[in-house]
PDB file of C-alpha atoms in Angstrom:
ATOM      1  CA  UNK P   1     157.862 107.636 124.063  1.00 39.00           C
ATOM      2  CA  UNK P   2     156.003 110.291 125.924  1.00 38.00           C
ATOM      3  CA  UNK P   3     152.357 109.703 125.782  1.00 39.00           C
ATOM      4  CA  UNK P   4     151.397 113.318 127.490  1.00 39.00           C
ATOM      5  CA  UNK P   5     154.024 115.173 125.478  1.00 38.00           C
ATOM      6  CA  UNK P   6     156.779 112.408 123.253  1.00 37.00           C
ATOM      7  CA  UNK P   7     160.095 109.516 121.988  1.00 35.00           C
ATOM      8  CA  UNK P   8     161.458 109.934 119.291  1.00 37.00           C
ATOM      9  CA  UNK P   9     159.809 110.020 116.139  1.00 34.00           C
ATOM     10  CA  UNK P  10     159.145 111.363 111.985  1.00 33.00           C
ATOM     11  CA  UNK P  11     155.054 112.180 100.532  1.00 33.00           C
ATOM     12  CA  UNK P  12     155.337 114.134  97.606  1.00 34.00           C
ATOM     13  CA  UNK P  13     151.937 114.871  95.740  1.00 32.00           C
ATOM     14  CA  UNK P  14     153.299 116.747  92.988  1.00 32.00           C
ATOM     15  CA  UNK P  15     154.615 112.915  91.561  1.00 33.00           C
ATOM     16  CA  UNK P  16     151.231 111.352  92.094  1.00 35.00           C
ATOM     17  CA  UNK P  17     150.428 110.824  88.406  1.00 31.00           C
ATOM     18  CA  UNK P  18     153.620 109.225  87.614  1.00 35.00           C
ATOM     19  CA  UNK P  19     153.461 107.474  90.609  1.00 30.00           C
ATOM     20  CA  UNK P  20     150.273 105.687  89.760  1.00 34.00           C
ATOM     21  CA  UNK P  21     151.500 105.315  86.658  1.00 31.00           C
ATOM     22  CA  UNK P  22     154.212 103.580  87.726  1.00 35.00           C
ATOM     23  CA  UNK P  23     152.186 101.413  90.479  1.00 37.00           C
ATOM     24  CA  UNK P  24     150.048  99.907  87.635  1.00 36.00           C
ATOM     25  CA  UNK P  25     153.080  98.496  85.933  1.00 35.00           C
ATOM     26  CA  UNK P  26     154.761  97.309  88.160  1.00 40.00           C
ATOM     27  CA  UNK P  27     153.014  96.340  91.335  1.00 39.00           C
ATOM     28  CA  UNK P  28     153.547  92.695  90.725  1.00 36.00           C
ATOM     29  CA  UNK P  29     157.041  92.629  91.194  1.00 43.00           C
ATOM     30  CA  UNK P  30     156.952  95.198  94.035  1.00 50.00           C
ATOM     31  CA  UNK P  31     154.826  92.436  95.495  1.00 56.00           C
ATOM     32  CA  UNK P  32     157.711  89.579  95.236  1.00 82.00           C
ATOM     33  CA  UNK P  33     159.855  91.618  97.336  1.00 94.00           C
ATOM     34  CA  UNK P  34     161.284  90.066 100.434  1.00 96.00           C
ATOM     35  CA  UNK P  35     160.757  91.762 103.853  1.00 97.00           C
ATOM     36  CA  UNK P  36     164.979  92.630 103.906  1.00 97.00           C
ATOM     37  CA  UNK P  37     164.916  93.634 100.464  1.00 97.00           C
ATOM     38  CA  UNK P  38     162.001  96.068 101.691  1.00 98.00           C
ATOM     39  CA  UNK P  39     164.254  97.011 104.598  1.00 98.00           C
ATOM     40  CA  UNK P  40     167.281  97.827 102.160  1.00 98.00           C
ATOM     41  CA  UNK P  41     165.192  99.788 100.095  1.00 98.00           C
ATOM     42  CA  UNK P  42     164.121 102.022 103.074  1.00 98.00           C
ATOM     43  CA  UNK P  43     166.933 102.114 104.551  1.00 98.00           C
ATOM     44  CA  UNK P  44     168.739 103.678 101.263  1.00 98.00           C
ATOM     45  CA  UNK P  45     165.697 105.537 100.424  1.00 98.00           C
ATOM     46  CA  UNK P  46     166.044 107.347 104.317  1.00 98.00           C
ATOM     47  CA  UNK P  47     169.881 108.433 103.090  1.00 98.00           C
ATOM     48  CA  UNK P  48     171.744 105.082 103.158  1.00 98.00           C
ATOM     49  CA  UNK P  49     173.075 102.696 106.237  1.00 97.00           C
ATOM     50  CA  UNK P  50     176.510 104.631 106.582  1.00 97.00           C
ATOM     51  CA  UNK P  51     174.976 108.100 106.638  1.00 97.00           C
ATOM     52  CA  UNK P  52     172.782 107.013 109.639  1.00 97.00           C
ATOM     53  CA  UNK P  53     175.414 104.865 111.625  1.00 97.00           C
ATOM     54  CA  UNK P  54     177.411 108.175 111.284  1.00 97.00           C
ATOM     55  CA  UNK P  55     174.574 110.070 113.477  1.00 98.00           C
ATOM     56  CA  UNK P  56     175.569 109.979 117.183  1.00 97.00           C
ATOM     57  CA  UNK P  57     173.194 112.627 118.088  1.00 97.00           C
ATOM     58  CA  UNK P  58     170.215 114.390 116.526  1.00 98.00           C
ATOM     59  CA  UNK P  59     168.309 117.690 117.657  1.00 97.00           C
ATOM     60  CA  UNK P  60     164.442 118.435 116.845  1.00 97.00           C
ATOM     61  CA  UNK P  61     162.329 121.253 117.749  1.00 98.00           C
ATOM     62  CA  UNK P  62     158.888 122.101 116.942  1.00 97.00           C
ATOM     63  CA  UNK P  63     155.112 122.351 118.521  1.00 96.00           C
ATOM     64  CA  UNK P  64     153.276 119.427 120.141  1.00 92.00           C
ATOM     65  CA  UNK P  65     149.309 119.774 119.926  1.00 87.00           C
ATOM     66  CA  UNK P  66     147.828 119.251 123.228  1.00 76.00           C
ATOM     67  CA  UNK P  67     144.842 119.915 125.480  1.00 59.00           C
ATOM     68  CA  UNK P  68     142.714 120.465 122.469  1.00 53.00           C
ATOM     69  CA  UNK P  69     140.248 117.309 123.228  1.00 48.00           C
ATOM     70  CA  UNK P  70     137.897 117.171 120.528  1.00 46.00           C
ATOM     71  CA  UNK P  71     137.096 113.693 121.881  1.00 44.00           C
ATOM     72  CA  UNK P  72     133.320 113.145 122.094  1.00 42.00           C
ATOM     73  CA  UNK P  73     132.604 113.368 125.829  1.00 39.00           C
ATOM     74  CA  UNK P  74     130.855 110.759 127.468  1.00 39.00           C
ATOM     75  CA  UNK P  75     127.144 111.262 128.172  1.00 39.00           C
ATOM     76  CA  UNK P  76     126.623 112.456 131.578  1.00 38.00           C
ATOM     77  CA  UNK P  77     122.940 112.763 133.179  1.00 39.00           C
ATOM     78  CA  UNK P  78     121.448 116.447 133.357  1.00 43.00           C
ATOM     79  CA  UNK P  79     119.317 117.251 136.697  1.00 41.00           C
ATOM     80  CA  UNK P  80     118.002 120.228 134.572  1.00 47.00           C
ATOM     81  CA  UNK P  81     116.026 117.882 132.368  1.00 44.00           C
ATOM     82  CA  UNK P  82     114.378 114.030 132.505  1.00 46.00           C
ATOM     83  CA  UNK P  83     116.209 111.351 134.051  1.00 38.00           C
ATOM     84  CA  UNK P  84     116.359 109.899 130.968  1.00 38.00           C
ATOM     85  CA  UNK P  85     117.822 112.382 128.783  1.00 39.00           C
ATOM     86  CA  UNK P  86     121.750 113.009 128.915  1.00 41.00           C
ATOM     87  CA  UNK P  87     123.793 115.852 127.866  1.00 40.00           C
ATOM     88  CA  UNK P  88     127.394 116.195 126.740  1.00 40.00           C
ATOM     89  CA  UNK P  89     130.125 118.506 128.537  1.00 44.00           C
ATOM     90  CA  UNK P  90     131.685 120.891 126.231  1.00 46.00           C
ATOM     91  CA  UNK P  91     135.586 120.533 125.889  1.00 47.00           C
ATOM     92  CA  UNK P  92     138.063 122.979 123.997  1.00 51.00           C
ATOM     93  CA  UNK P  93     137.987 122.460 120.125  1.00 55.00           C
ATOM     94  CA  UNK P  94     141.531 123.588 119.083  1.00 64.00           C
ATOM     95  CA  UNK P  95     144.864 122.304 120.296  1.00 68.00           C
ATOM     96  CA  UNK P  96     147.285 124.624 122.304  1.00 83.00           C
ATOM     97  CA  UNK P  97     150.644 124.463 120.077  1.00 88.00           C
ATOM     98  CA  UNK P  98     153.694 123.714 122.530  1.00 93.00           C
ATOM     99  CA  UNK P  99     157.125 124.440 121.878  1.00 96.00           C
ATOM    100  CA  UNK P 100     159.242 121.565 122.509  1.00 96.00           C
ATOM    101  CA  UNK P 101     163.051 120.430 121.927  1.00 97.00           C
ATOM    102  CA  UNK P 102     163.906 116.800 121.810  1.00 96.00           C
ATOM    103  CA  UNK P 103     167.542 115.613 121.781  1.00 97.00           C
ATOM    104  CA  UNK P 104     168.615 112.041 121.040  1.00 97.00           C
ATOM    105  CA  UNK P 105     172.298 110.358 121.575  1.00 96.00           C
ATOM    106  CA  UNK P 106     173.077 106.955 121.178  1.00 94.00           C
ATOM    107  CA  UNK P 107     173.025 104.469 122.442  1.00 91.00           C
ATOM    108  CA  UNK P 108     169.285 105.271 123.250  1.00 92.00           C
ATOM    109  CA  UNK P 109     169.491 108.551 125.527  1.00 95.00           C
ATOM    110  CA  UNK P 110     166.681 111.067 125.337  1.00 95.00           C
ATOM    111  CA  UNK P 111     165.916 114.544 126.774  1.00 96.00           C
ATOM    112  CA  UNK P 112     162.658 116.080 125.887  1.00 95.00           C
ATOM    113  CA  UNK P 113     161.800 119.712 127.120  1.00 95.00           C
ATOM    114  CA  UNK P 114     158.190 121.224 126.895  1.00 94.00           C
ATOM    115  CA  UNK P 115     157.309 125.208 127.094  1.00 93.00           C
ATOM    116  CA  UNK P 116     153.527 125.337 128.988  1.00 88.00           C
ATOM    117  CA  UNK P 117     152.499 128.637 130.308  1.00 86.00           C
ATOM    118  CA  UNK P 118     155.834 130.248 131.097  1.00 88.00           C
ATOM    119  CA  UNK P 119     157.577 126.909 132.727  1.00 90.00           C
ATOM    120  CA  UNK P 120     159.497 124.261 131.479  1.00 92.00           C
ATOM    121  CA  UNK P 121     158.732 120.585 131.743  1.00 93.00           C
ATOM    122  CA  UNK P 122     161.618 117.863 131.535  1.00 94.00           C
ATOM    123  CA  UNK P 123     161.919 114.454 130.499  1.00 95.00           C
ATOM    124  CA  UNK P 124     165.139 112.545 130.269  1.00 95.00           C
ATOM    125  CA  UNK P 125     166.228 108.710 129.806  1.00 96.00           C
ATOM    126  CA  UNK P 126     169.803 108.070 130.167  1.00 94.00           C
ATOM    127  CA  UNK P 127     169.504 104.274 128.581  1.00 91.00           C
ATOM    128  CA  UNK P 128     168.417 102.697 131.707  1.00 92.00           C
ATOM    129  CA  UNK P 129     166.844 105.496 133.865  1.00 94.00           C
ATOM    130  CA  UNK P 130     164.410 107.534 133.345  1.00 95.00           C
ATOM    131  CA  UNK P 131     163.014 110.985 135.080  1.00 95.00           C
ATOM    132  CA  UNK P 132     160.267 113.745 134.536  1.00 94.00           C
ATOM    133  CA  UNK P 133     159.943 117.390 136.126  1.00 93.00           C
ATOM    134  CA  UNK P 134     156.516 118.613 135.684  1.00 89.00           C
ATOM    135  CA  UNK P 135     156.057 122.378 137.243  1.00 87.00           C
ATOM    136  CA  UNK P 136     152.784 123.104 135.405  1.00 79.00           C
ATOM    137  CA  UNK P 137     151.243 120.162 137.417  1.00 78.00           C
ATOM    138  CA  UNK P 138     152.593 121.865 140.470  1.00 80.00           C
ATOM    139  CA  UNK P 139     155.057 118.839 140.912  1.00 79.00           C
ATOM    140  CA  UNK P 140     158.506 120.937 141.323  1.00 80.00           C
ATOM    141  CA  UNK P 141     160.379 117.823 142.263  1.00 89.00           C
ATOM    142  CA  UNK P 142     162.065 115.598 139.976  1.00 92.00           C
ATOM    143  CA  UNK P 143     160.268 112.111 139.963  1.00 93.00           C
ATOM    144  CA  UNK P 144     161.560 108.565 138.665  1.00 94.00           C
ATOM    145  CA  UNK P 145     159.863 107.125 135.816  1.00 93.00           C
ATOM    146  CA  UNK P 146     156.649 104.940 136.660  1.00 92.00           C
ATOM    147  CA  UNK P 147     156.964 101.258 135.606  1.00 90.00           C
ATOM    148  CA  UNK P 148     154.808 101.900 133.048  1.00 85.00           C
ATOM    149  CA  UNK P 149     157.271 104.654 131.702  1.00 88.00           C
ATOM    150  CA  UNK P 150     160.329 102.699 132.022  1.00 90.00           C
ATOM    151  CA  UNK P 151     158.513  99.935 130.235  1.00 84.00           C
ATOM    152  CA  UNK P 152     157.566 102.263 127.212  1.00 83.00           C
ATOM    153  CA  UNK P 153     161.196 103.909 127.554  1.00 86.00           C
ATOM    154  CA  UNK P 154     163.043 100.392 127.389  1.00 82.00           C
ATOM    155  CA  UNK P 155     161.144  99.732 124.151  1.00 79.00           C
ATOM    156  CA  UNK P 156     161.860 102.750 122.150  1.00 83.00           C
ATOM    157  CA  UNK P 157     164.351 102.121 119.406  1.00 84.00           C
ATOM    158  CA  UNK P 158     167.566 103.954 119.050  1.00 90.00           C
ATOM    159  CA  UNK P 159     167.641 107.414 117.080  1.00 94.00           C
ATOM    160  CA  UNK P 160     167.798 105.565 113.627  1.00 95.00           C
ATOM    161  CA  UNK P 161     164.469 103.476 114.019  1.00 94.00           C
ATOM    162  CA  UNK P 162     164.043 100.035 114.375  1.00 94.00           C
ATOM    163  CA  UNK P 163     165.066  98.908 110.471  1.00 97.00           C
ATOM    164  CA  UNK P 164     168.391 100.252 110.331  1.00 97.00           C
ATOM    165  CA  UNK P 165     170.569  97.707 111.313  1.00 96.00           C
ATOM    166  CA  UNK P 166     167.724  95.386 112.506  1.00 96.00           C
ATOM    167  CA  UNK P 167     169.709  92.176 112.924  1.00 95.00           C
ATOM    168  CA  UNK P 168     172.187  93.431 114.756  1.00 94.00           C
ATOM    169  CA  UNK P 169     169.629  94.775 117.206  1.00 92.00           C
ATOM    170  CA  UNK P 170     168.222  91.183 117.479  1.00 94.00           C
ATOM    171  CA  UNK P 171     165.270  92.241 115.610  1.00 96.00           C
ATOM    172  CA  UNK P 172     163.541  89.492 113.295  1.00 97.00           C
ATOM    173  CA  UNK P 173     161.521  90.793 110.108  1.00 97.00           C
ATOM    174  CA  UNK P 174     158.773  89.389 108.002  1.00 97.00           C
ATOM    175  CA  UNK P 175     156.406  90.634 105.378  1.00 97.00           C
ATOM    176  CA  UNK P 176     153.129  90.634 106.683  1.00 96.00           C
ATOM    177  CA  UNK P 177     151.334  91.410 103.382  1.00 96.00           C
ATOM    178  CA  UNK P 178     150.524  94.760 101.521  1.00 96.00           C
ATOM    179  CA  UNK P 179     147.804  97.352 102.588  1.00 96.00           C
ATOM    180  CA  UNK P 180     146.317 100.462 101.758  1.00 96.00           C
ATOM    181  CA  UNK P 181     147.618 103.614 103.937  1.00 96.00           C
ATOM    182  CA  UNK P 182     145.708 107.017 103.255  1.00 94.00           C
ATOM    183  CA  UNK P 183     145.209 105.162  99.497  1.00 94.00           C
ATOM    184  CA  UNK P 184     148.474 104.763  99.040  1.00 96.00           C
ATOM    185  CA  UNK P 185     150.117 100.792  98.835  1.00 97.00           C
ATOM    186  CA  UNK P 186     152.505  99.926 101.443  1.00 98.00           C
ATOM    187  CA  UNK P 187     154.288  96.913 102.551  1.00 98.00           C
ATOM    188  CA  UNK P 188     153.356  95.955 106.211  1.00 97.00           C
ATOM    189  CA  UNK P 189     156.217  94.197 107.703  1.00 98.00           C
ATOM    190  CA  UNK P 190     156.156  92.712 111.611  1.00 97.00           C
ATOM    191  CA  UNK P 191     159.118  92.977 113.376  1.00 97.00           C
ATOM    192  CA  UNK P 192     159.987  90.724 116.247  1.00 96.00           C
ATOM    193  CA  UNK P 193     161.910  92.529 118.757  1.00 92.00           C
ATOM    194  CA  UNK P 194     164.797  91.060 120.852  1.00 90.00           C
ATOM    195  CA  UNK P 195     162.550  90.725 123.810  1.00 88.00           C
ATOM    196  CA  UNK P 196     159.638  89.188 121.698  1.00 91.00           C
ATOM    197  CA  UNK P 197     157.546  91.841 121.185  1.00 90.00           C
ATOM    198  CA  UNK P 198     155.739  91.997 117.907  1.00 94.00           C
ATOM    199  CA  UNK P 199     155.962  96.077 116.108  1.00 94.00           C
ATOM    200  CA  UNK P 200     154.113  96.371 112.627  1.00 97.00           C
ATOM    201  CA  UNK P 201     155.672  99.275 110.494  1.00 98.00           C
ATOM    202  CA  UNK P 202     153.822 100.003 107.016  1.00 98.00           C
ATOM    203  CA  UNK P 203     156.465 100.876 104.027  1.00 98.00           C
ATOM    204  CA  UNK P 204     155.440 103.028 101.002  1.00 98.00           C
ATOM    205  CA  UNK P 205     155.481 101.012  98.277  1.00 97.00           C
ATOM    206  CA  UNK P 206     156.613 104.018  96.234  1.00 97.00           C
ATOM    207  CA  UNK P 207     159.244 106.071  98.175  1.00 97.00           C
ATOM    208  CA  UNK P 208     160.149 102.807 100.434  1.00 98.00           C
ATOM    209  CA  UNK P 209     159.824 105.431 103.329  1.00 98.00           C
ATOM    210  CA  UNK P 210     157.977 104.916 106.674  1.00 98.00           C
ATOM    211  CA  UNK P 211     154.028 105.545 106.351  1.00 97.00           C
ATOM    212  CA  UNK P 212     153.106 104.458 109.618  1.00 96.00           C
ATOM    213  CA  UNK P 213     154.201 102.652 112.573  1.00 96.00           C
ATOM    214  CA  UNK P 214     152.153 100.576 115.287  1.00 93.00           C
ATOM    215  CA  UNK P 215     152.577 102.781 118.852  1.00 87.00           C
ATOM    216  CA  UNK P 216     152.339 101.764 122.357  1.00 83.00           C
ATOM    217  CA  UNK P 217     148.852 101.028 123.344  1.00 83.00           C
ATOM    218  CA  UNK P 218     147.071 103.786 125.275  1.00 81.00           C
ATOM    219  CA  UNK P 219     144.925 102.928 127.979  1.00 80.00           C
ATOM    220  CA  UNK P 220     141.629 104.761 127.943  1.00 78.00           C
ATOM    221  CA  UNK P 221     138.064 103.930 129.380  1.00 73.00           C
ATOM    222  CA  UNK P 222     139.841 101.538 131.550  1.00 76.00           C
ATOM    223  CA  UNK P 223     141.229  99.191 128.313  1.00 81.00           C
ATOM    224  CA  UNK P 224     144.234  99.489 125.947  1.00 83.00           C
ATOM    225  CA  UNK P 225     143.629 101.282 122.783  1.00 85.00           C
ATOM    226  CA  UNK P 226     145.633 100.322 119.809  1.00 87.00           C
ATOM    227  CA  UNK P 227     147.802 103.191 118.661  1.00 92.00           C
ATOM    228  CA  UNK P 228     149.249 104.503 115.022  1.00 94.00           C
ATOM    229  CA  UNK P 229     151.950 107.100 114.252  1.00 95.00           C
ATOM    230  CA  UNK P 230     151.643 108.164 110.837  1.00 97.00           C
ATOM    231  CA  UNK P 231     154.684 109.825 109.411  1.00 97.00           C
ATOM    232  CA  UNK P 232     154.374 112.733 106.684  1.00 96.00           C
ATOM    233  CA  UNK P 233     156.461 115.643 105.114  1.00 97.00           C
ATOM    234  CA  UNK P 234     159.646 114.191 104.620  1.00 98.00           C
ATOM    235  CA  UNK P 235     161.975 116.488 104.011  1.00 98.00           C
ATOM    236  CA  UNK P 236     166.343 116.153 103.446  1.00 98.00           C
ATOM    237  CA  UNK P 237     168.439 116.991 106.055  1.00 98.00           C
ATOM    238  CA  UNK P 238     171.970 116.610 105.976  1.00 97.00           C
ATOM    239  CA  UNK P 239     171.393 113.749 103.699  1.00 97.00           C
ATOM    240  CA  UNK P 240     168.823 112.034 105.412  1.00 98.00           C
ATOM    241  CA  UNK P 241     165.214 111.456 105.100  1.00 98.00           C
ATOM    242  CA  UNK P 242     163.064 113.039 108.115  1.00 97.00           C
ATOM    243  CA  UNK P 243     159.368 113.196 108.658  1.00 97.00           C
ATOM    244  CA  UNK P 244     158.719 116.767 109.715  1.00 98.00           C
ATOM    245  CA  UNK P 245     154.709 116.231 110.998  1.00 97.00           C
ATOM    246  CA  UNK P 246     153.418 113.201 112.669  1.00 96.00           C
ATOM    247  CA  UNK P 247     150.280 112.333 113.573  1.00 95.00           C
ATOM    248  CA  UNK P 248     148.878 109.765 116.678  1.00 93.00           C
ATOM    249  CA  UNK P 249     145.886 108.151 116.248  1.00 92.00           C
ATOM    250  CA  UNK P 250     144.205 106.558 119.142  1.00 89.00           C
ATOM    251  CA  UNK P 251     142.053 103.752 117.260  1.00 85.00           C
ATOM    252  CA  UNK P 252     138.644 102.862 119.217  1.00 81.00           C
ATOM    253  CA  UNK P 253     138.038  99.135 120.566  1.00 77.00           C
ATOM    254  CA  UNK P 254     134.520  97.533 120.515  1.00 72.00           C
ATOM    255  CA  UNK P 255     133.664  97.764 124.048  1.00 65.00           C
ATOM    256  CA  UNK P 256     135.409  99.860 127.001  1.00 66.00           C
ATOM    257  CA  UNK P 257     135.381  98.868 130.701  1.00 62.00           C
ATOM    258  CA  UNK P 258     132.182  99.962 131.231  1.00 63.00           C
ATOM    259  CA  UNK P 259     130.490  97.679 128.440  1.00 63.00           C
ATOM    260  CA  UNK P 260     129.878 100.428 125.743  1.00 60.00           C
ATOM    261  CA  UNK P 261     131.774 101.397 122.704  1.00 66.00           C
ATOM    262  CA  UNK P 262     134.712 103.929 122.729  1.00 63.00           C
ATOM    263  CA  UNK P 263     134.110 107.298 121.235  1.00 69.00           C
ATOM    264  CA  UNK P 264     136.584 108.586 119.185  1.00 72.00           C
ATOM    265  CA  UNK P 265     140.045 110.233 120.040  1.00 78.00           C
ATOM    266  CA  UNK P 266     141.093 113.214 117.902  1.00 83.00           C
ATOM    267  CA  UNK P 267     144.972 112.711 116.193  1.00 87.00           C
ATOM    268  CA  UNK P 268     147.591 114.507 118.100  1.00 89.00           C
ATOM    269  CA  UNK P 269     149.851 116.028 115.656  1.00 93.00           C
ATOM    270  CA  UNK P 270     153.924 117.201 116.111  1.00 95.00           C
ATOM    271  CA  UNK P 271     155.262 119.848 113.779  1.00 97.00           C
ATOM    272  CA  UNK P 272     159.145 119.852 113.177  1.00 97.00           C
ATOM    273  CA  UNK P 273     160.317 122.936 112.675  1.00 97.00           C
ATOM    274  CA  UNK P 274     164.027 122.417 112.884  1.00 97.00           C
ATOM    275  CA  UNK P 275     166.412 119.274 112.884  1.00 98.00           C
ATOM    276  CA  UNK P 276     169.999 119.234 113.515  1.00 98.00           C
ATOM    277  CA  UNK P 277     171.823 116.330 112.937  1.00 98.00           C
ATOM    278  CA  UNK P 278     175.250 115.393 115.362  1.00 98.00           C
ATOM    279  CA  UNK P 279     175.128 118.412 117.379  1.00 97.00           C
ATOM    280  CA  UNK P 280     177.285 118.538 120.396  1.00 96.00           C
ATOM    281  CA  UNK P 281     175.756 117.482 123.474  1.00 95.00           C
ATOM    282  CA  UNK P 282     177.000 116.973 126.804  1.00 91.00           C
ATOM    283  CA  UNK P 283     176.946 113.445 128.454  1.00 91.00           C
ATOM    284  CA  UNK P 284     175.709 115.362 131.444  1.00 91.00           C
ATOM    285  CA  UNK P 285     172.676 116.739 129.433  1.00 91.00           C
ATOM    286  CA  UNK P 286     170.900 113.006 129.743  1.00 94.00           C
ATOM    287  CA  UNK P 287     171.734 112.660 133.476  1.00 93.00           C
ATOM    288  CA  UNK P 288     168.844 113.472 136.412  1.00 91.00           C
ATOM    289  CA  UNK P 289     167.626 117.278 135.801  1.00 86.00           C
ATOM    290  CA  UNK P 290     168.392 119.399 138.614  1.00 81.00           C
ATOM    291  CA  UNK P 291     166.183 122.062 139.848  1.00 70.00           C
ATOM    292  CA  UNK P 292     167.242 125.603 140.226  1.00 52.00           C
ATOM    293  CA  UNK P 293     166.834 127.180 143.417  1.00 41.00           C
ATOM    294  CA  UNK P 294     165.798 130.768 143.580  1.00 41.00           C
ATOM    295  CA  UNK P 295     168.051 133.164 145.437  1.00 39.00           C
ATOM    296  CA  UNK P 296     167.391 133.905 148.816  1.00 41.00           C
ATOM    297  CA  UNK P 297     166.089 137.884 148.676  1.00 39.00           C
ATOM    298  CA  UNK P 298     165.769 138.202 152.607  1.00 40.00           C
TER     299      UNK P 298
END
C-alpha cells in the first residue's frame, strides 16, 4: 500500500533436514491438494479462522529501509571524457533505517507514521478516503491521496490478508501449479478479486505459510515493473503467526520506455520489532490528520 514507505504486511531453518526427508516421500500427496484445501491449511497454520476473526485491530512497529538506492545508475555522458565513453553517477550504498508504526483496524482502515530527520510523515486510509502529510518534503499541509494511491489503497486486503474468509470477500481461488521459492516447494495460488483483478500468492508446501505475494506494479523508467513481496521470520504473537521480516523486490523488464533493458533494483526491507494484537484504537485515529499549529510567541 505504501510505495515510498508501506500497507500492510508480514521458516524455520533448524528443521531443514526433517523437512527435506518429509518432502521426499510426500510430494505426490501434496500436489493433489485442492486450492481450497491449501487455503484451509494456510489459515490453520497462521492461527486458525476463529482466531483471525477475533482480531479487530493490530499494531506493528519496526524499521523501514529507505533511501539506500543501490540500483545501478543509468549511464550519462561525461564531458571530461570522450563522447563515446560514459560514466555512472555514484549513489549511496546503504539504506537508512526509519522507525515506523502501522496500525490497522477493520474494515480496511490504516494509519502509518514514519520518522525521518526528526519529523513525522503520516498516511491515513479510513476505508474510503486517504490523506498524507509529508513534512520531510517541505509539504506541511494534509493532502488527499492521488488517484493512483487511492487505487492501490482500495485494492489492499483487510488486516487478516487475502486468504482468510476469501469467499466472503468475493474472491475466487485456483491452484496455478507448484513452483520453487528460494529453493522451497510452494503452491502457487491465483486469486481473482471481487473487482476482477488477479493476484498470485505462493504458499510454502511444508509450513503452509505465505512465502511471497504479488505486489502492486511499480512504475520505473516509464514502464510498470512486476513486484514481489517475500514474507520471512514468522513468529507467534497472541496465537497468530506473523512475519517479522518483509522484502519487496521490483523485477526488471525486458525493455524500458527508452528501449533498453531495465537495471536491477535493490530489494526494500522491512523489519518488525513489535506486534500488538487488538490494541485499543480510537475511531478518530483513522480520520483526516490535523496539523499542530505552533503557538504564537510574539
